[in-house]
Amino acid sequence: MHRSFTNIVFKLSCLIILSFFINCASDDDGGPADENPTDPGSGEVAATYNLELTTSFTEIENPQDYPTNASFGTIVAIVHAPEISVYRLGQIASDGMALYAESGDVEGLAAFIGASLGQNTDGLFSITTGGTVGAESSVTTSVSVTPVRSRITYLARLNPSPDWFLGVSDFDVVDGNTLIDMAELPLQPIDAGVVLGDTYEANGGSENATIDIYNGAPFGNGNSTAQPIATLSIERMN
């Protein structure tokens, strides 16, 4: 009788210990499994950000040759791995970036990025496109970042222009070990260095200059320092 009671106690103890280990294994991330959203395409933990472009390109502040039909777009938001570079100030534009800057060719830009990565493209970048936005307006684009795709590059071509655009290159949403909640970035006009032109219509020639902030006329009042003509707000939504 005493041995039978001992066996029962031993079995109950084993069940309690086994249950403890099962519970620990099912919650080894420190929280419920559905606490963080996931990217349906990759199964990785993801966060959603809203990218709001607010333009302030006015004729009062930019009177020289101001285009009456000014707009920005097609809007392009690229979420990508740190090793991918869409464009950088001070460097020659890639073939893909040149296609976008000159004519707004988003498909050509996407194809170039994919081709430059060879076979290893899965999960390294995603492209979200929007329409155009007026000279004094705003537009919001939503993107998802993942542990692999934690950088944001944002493009908005100025129409009309030779190859000018607004842009943010390789913005990192990770600060230390956490994701940022909010950032506000002033945007100055950028010259892609692909097509010649010192006003909003191209001169018809090509150049091989680096991508740089466009200073001076026709922006502003001809001063040598370009002023921001838009703002990009980056806000985490979850």
Coordinates of C-alpha atoms in Angstrom, one line a residue:
M1 CA 0.0 0.0 0.0
H2 CA 2.8 2.4 0.9
R3 CA 4.7 1.5 -2.3
S4 CA 1.5 2.1 -4.4
F5 CA 1.0 5.5 -2.9
T6 CA 4.7 6.4 -3.5
N7 CA 4.3 5.4 -7.2
I8 CA 1.3 7.7 -7.6
V9 CA 3.1 10.6 -6.1
F10 CA 6.1 10.0 -8.3
K11 CA 3.9 9.9 -11.5
L12 CA 2.1 13.1 -10.5
S13 CA 5.5 14.8 -9.9
C14 CA 6.7 13.8 -13.4
L15 CA 3.5 15.1 -15.0
I16 CA 3.9 18.5 -13.2
I17 CA 7.5 18.8 -14.3
L18 CA 6.7 17.8 -17.9
S19 CA 3.9 20.3 -18.0
F20 CA 6.2 23.0 -16.8
F21 CA 8.7 22.3 -19.6
I22 CA 6.0 22.3 -22.3
N23 CA 4.6 25.7 -21.1
C24 CA 8.1 27.2 -21.2
A25 CA 8.8 25.9 -24.7
S26 CA 5.5 27.3 -26.0
D27 CA 6.3 30.8 -24.7
D28 CA 10.1 31.2 -25.2
D29 CA 9.7 34.5 -26.9
G30 CA 8.5 36.2 -23.7
G31 CA 5.0 36.9 -24.9
P32 CA 1.9 35.6 -26.8
A33 CA 2.6 34.3 -30.2
D34 CA 0.3 36.8 -31.8
E35 CA 1.7 39.9 -30.0
N36 CA 3.7 41.0 -33.1
P37 CA 2.3 41.2 -36.6
T38 CA 3.9 39.1 -39.4
D39 CA 4.7 39.7 -43.0
P40 CA 2.5 37.2 -44.9
G41 CA 5.1 36.9 -47.6
S42 CA 8.0 35.9 -45.4
G43 CA 6.6 34.7 -42.1
E44 CA 8.9 37.1 -40.3
V45 CA 8.1 39.6 -37.5
A46 CA 7.1 42.9 -39.2
A47 CA 6.1 46.4 -38.3
T48 CA 4.1 48.8 -40.4
Y49 CA 5.1 52.4 -41.1
N50 CA 3.2 55.2 -42.7
L51 CA 5.3 57.4 -44.9
E52 CA 3.6 60.8 -45.4
L53 CA 5.1 63.2 -48.0
T54 CA 4.0 66.8 -47.6
T55 CA 5.0 69.1 -50.4
S56 CA 5.5 72.9 -50.2
F57 CA 6.8 73.8 -53.7
T58 CA 5.2 77.2 -54.2
E59 CA 5.6 79.8 -56.9
I60 CA 6.1 82.6 -54.3
E61 CA 9.2 80.9 -53.0
N62 CA 10.4 79.6 -56.4
P63 CA 9.4 82.2 -58.9
Q64 CA 11.9 81.5 -61.7
D65 CA 10.3 79.5 -64.5
Y66 CA 7.9 78.0 -62.1
P67 CA 5.9 75.2 -63.8
T68 CA 2.2 75.6 -63.6
N69 CA 1.7 71.8 -63.8
A70 CA 4.2 70.9 -61.1
S71 CA 3.8 67.5 -59.3
F72 CA 5.8 64.8 -57.7
G73 CA 5.8 61.1 -58.6
T74 CA 5.3 58.3 -59.3
I75 CA 5.9 57.8 -55.6
V76 CA 8.2 54.8 -54.8
A77 CA 8.8 53.4 -51.4
I78 CA 11.5 50.6 -51.3
V79 CA 12.0 48.6 -48.1
H80 CA 15.2 46.7 -48.4
A81 CA 18.1 44.9 -46.7
P82 CA 21.2 47.0 -45.6
E83 CA 23.3 45.6 -48.4
I84 CA 21.1 47.1 -51.1
S85 CA 21.8 50.6 -52.3
V86 CA 19.3 52.3 -54.6
Y87 CA 21.1 55.6 -54.8
R88 CA 23.7 57.6 -52.8
L89 CA 24.6 61.3 -52.8
G90 CA 28.0 61.7 -54.4
Q91 CA 27.8 58.6 -56.6
I92 CA 26.9 58.1 -60.2
A93 CA 23.3 57.0 -60.7
S94 CA 22.8 53.3 -61.5
D95 CA 21.1 52.3 -64.8
G96 CA 17.9 51.6 -62.8
M97 CA 18.0 54.9 -60.9
A98 CA 18.7 56.8 -64.1
L99 CA 15.6 55.3 -65.7
Y100 CA 13.4 56.5 -62.8
A101 CA 15.0 59.9 -62.5
E102 CA 14.7 60.6 -66.2
S103 CA 11.3 59.3 -67.0
G104 CA 9.7 57.9 -63.8
D105 CA 10.2 54.3 -64.9
V106 CA 9.5 52.3 -61.8
E107 CA 9.4 48.9 -63.5
G108 CA 12.9 49.5 -64.9
L109 CA 14.2 50.5 -61.5
A110 CA 12.7 47.4 -59.9
A111 CA 14.1 45.1 -62.6
F112 CA 17.5 46.6 -62.2
I113 CA 17.5 46.1 -58.4
G114 CA 16.4 42.5 -58.9
A115 CA 19.0 41.8 -61.6
S116 CA 21.8 43.3 -59.6
L117 CA 21.1 40.8 -56.8
G118 CA 21.3 37.8 -59.0
Q119 CA 19.5 34.7 -57.7
N120 CA 19.4 35.8 -54.1
T121 CA 16.5 38.3 -54.2
D122 CA 13.9 36.5 -52.0
G123 CA 12.9 38.7 -49.1
L124 CA 15.7 41.3 -49.6
F125 CA 13.5 44.1 -50.9
S126 CA 9.9 45.1 -51.7
I127 CA 8.6 48.0 -53.7
T128 CA 5.4 50.0 -53.0
T129 CA 4.3 52.5 -55.5
G130 CA 1.7 55.3 -55.4
G131 CA 0.5 57.9 -57.7
T132 CA 1.6 61.5 -57.9
V133 CA 1.1 64.4 -55.5
G134 CA 0.7 68.1 -56.2
A135 CA 3.0 70.9 -55.5
E136 CA 1.3 71.8 -52.2
S137 CA -0.3 68.6 -51.0
S138 CA 0.3 65.3 -49.1
V139 CA 0.2 61.6 -49.7
T140 CA 0.7 58.6 -47.4
T141 CA 2.2 55.3 -48.3
S142 CA 2.3 52.3 -46.0
V143 CA 5.2 49.8 -45.9
S144 CA 6.2 46.8 -43.8
V145 CA 9.7 46.3 -42.4
T146 CA 11.1 43.0 -41.3
P147 CA 14.4 42.0 -39.6
V148 CA 15.8 41.4 -43.1
R149 CA 14.3 44.5 -44.7
S150 CA 14.9 47.3 -42.2
R151 CA 16.0 50.2 -44.5
I152 CA 13.7 52.6 -46.4
T153 CA 14.5 54.4 -49.6
Y154 CA 11.8 56.9 -50.8
L155 CA 11.6 58.5 -54.2
A156 CA 9.3 61.2 -55.7
R157 CA 10.3 62.5 -59.2
L158 CA 9.7 66.2 -59.8
N159 CA 7.5 66.7 -62.9
P160 CA 8.4 68.4 -65.1
S161 CA 12.2 68.4 -64.7
P162 CA 15.3 67.0 -66.5
D163 CA 16.0 64.4 -63.8
W164 CA 15.3 66.0 -60.4
F165 CA 13.6 64.2 -57.6
L166 CA 12.9 64.2 -53.8
G167 CA 14.5 61.3 -52.0
V168 CA 15.5 59.6 -48.8
S169 CA 18.3 57.0 -49.2
D170 CA 18.8 54.0 -46.9
F171 CA 17.0 55.3 -43.9
D172 CA 17.4 52.8 -41.0
V173 CA 14.3 52.3 -38.8
V174 CA 16.3 50.4 -36.2
D175 CA 17.8 52.5 -33.3
G176 CA 20.1 50.2 -31.3
N177 CA 17.8 47.2 -30.5
T178 CA 14.5 48.9 -31.1
L179 CA 12.4 50.3 -33.9
I180 CA 11.9 54.0 -34.0
D181 CA 8.4 55.5 -33.5
M182 CA 8.7 58.7 -35.5
A183 CA 11.1 60.7 -37.8
E184 CA 10.6 63.9 -39.8
L185 CA 13.0 64.5 -42.7
P186 CA 13.2 67.8 -44.7
L187 CA 13.6 67.1 -48.4
Q188 CA 15.6 69.3 -50.8
P189 CA 15.6 68.9 -54.6
I190 CA 18.1 66.3 -55.8
D191 CA 19.8 66.2 -59.3
A192 CA 20.4 62.7 -60.6
G193 CA 23.2 63.8 -62.8
V194 CA 21.8 62.0 -65.9
V195 CA 20.3 64.7 -68.1
L196 CA 21.5 68.3 -68.7
G197 CA 19.2 71.1 -67.7
D198 CA 19.2 74.2 -65.6
T199 CA 15.5 74.7 -65.6
Y200 CA 12.4 72.5 -65.5
E201 CA 12.8 71.5 -69.2
A202 CA 15.7 69.3 -70.2
N203 CA 18.3 70.7 -72.6
G204 CA 18.4 67.5 -74.6
G205 CA 22.0 66.5 -73.7
S206 CA 23.2 63.9 -71.2
E207 CA 25.7 64.2 -68.4
N208 CA 27.7 61.8 -66.3
A209 CA 27.6 63.7 -63.0
T210 CA 27.1 62.4 -59.5
I211 CA 23.8 62.5 -57.6
D212 CA 23.7 65.7 -55.5
I213 CA 21.5 68.2 -53.8
Y214 CA 20.5 70.8 -56.4
N215 CA 21.5 74.2 -55.3
G216 CA 20.5 77.6 -56.8
A217 CA 18.2 78.6 -59.6
P218 CA 15.5 77.8 -60.5
F219 CA 14.8 76.9 -56.9
G220 CA 14.4 79.6 -54.3
N221 CA 15.4 83.1 -55.4
G222 CA 18.6 82.0 -57.1
N223 CA 20.5 81.7 -53.8
S224 CA 23.2 79.1 -53.5
T225 CA 21.6 77.1 -50.7
A226 CA 18.6 75.0 -51.6
Q227 CA 15.7 75.1 -49.2
P228 CA 13.5 72.1 -48.4
I229 CA 10.5 71.9 -50.6
A230 CA 8.9 68.9 -48.9
T231 CA 8.9 66.9 -45.7
L232 CA 8.7 63.1 -45.3
S233 CA 7.2 61.9 -42.0
I234 CA 7.9 58.3 -41.0
E235 CA 5.6 57.0 -38.3
R236 CA 5.3 53.5 -36.8
M237 CA 1.7 52.2 -36.7
N238 CA 2.1 49.0 -34.7

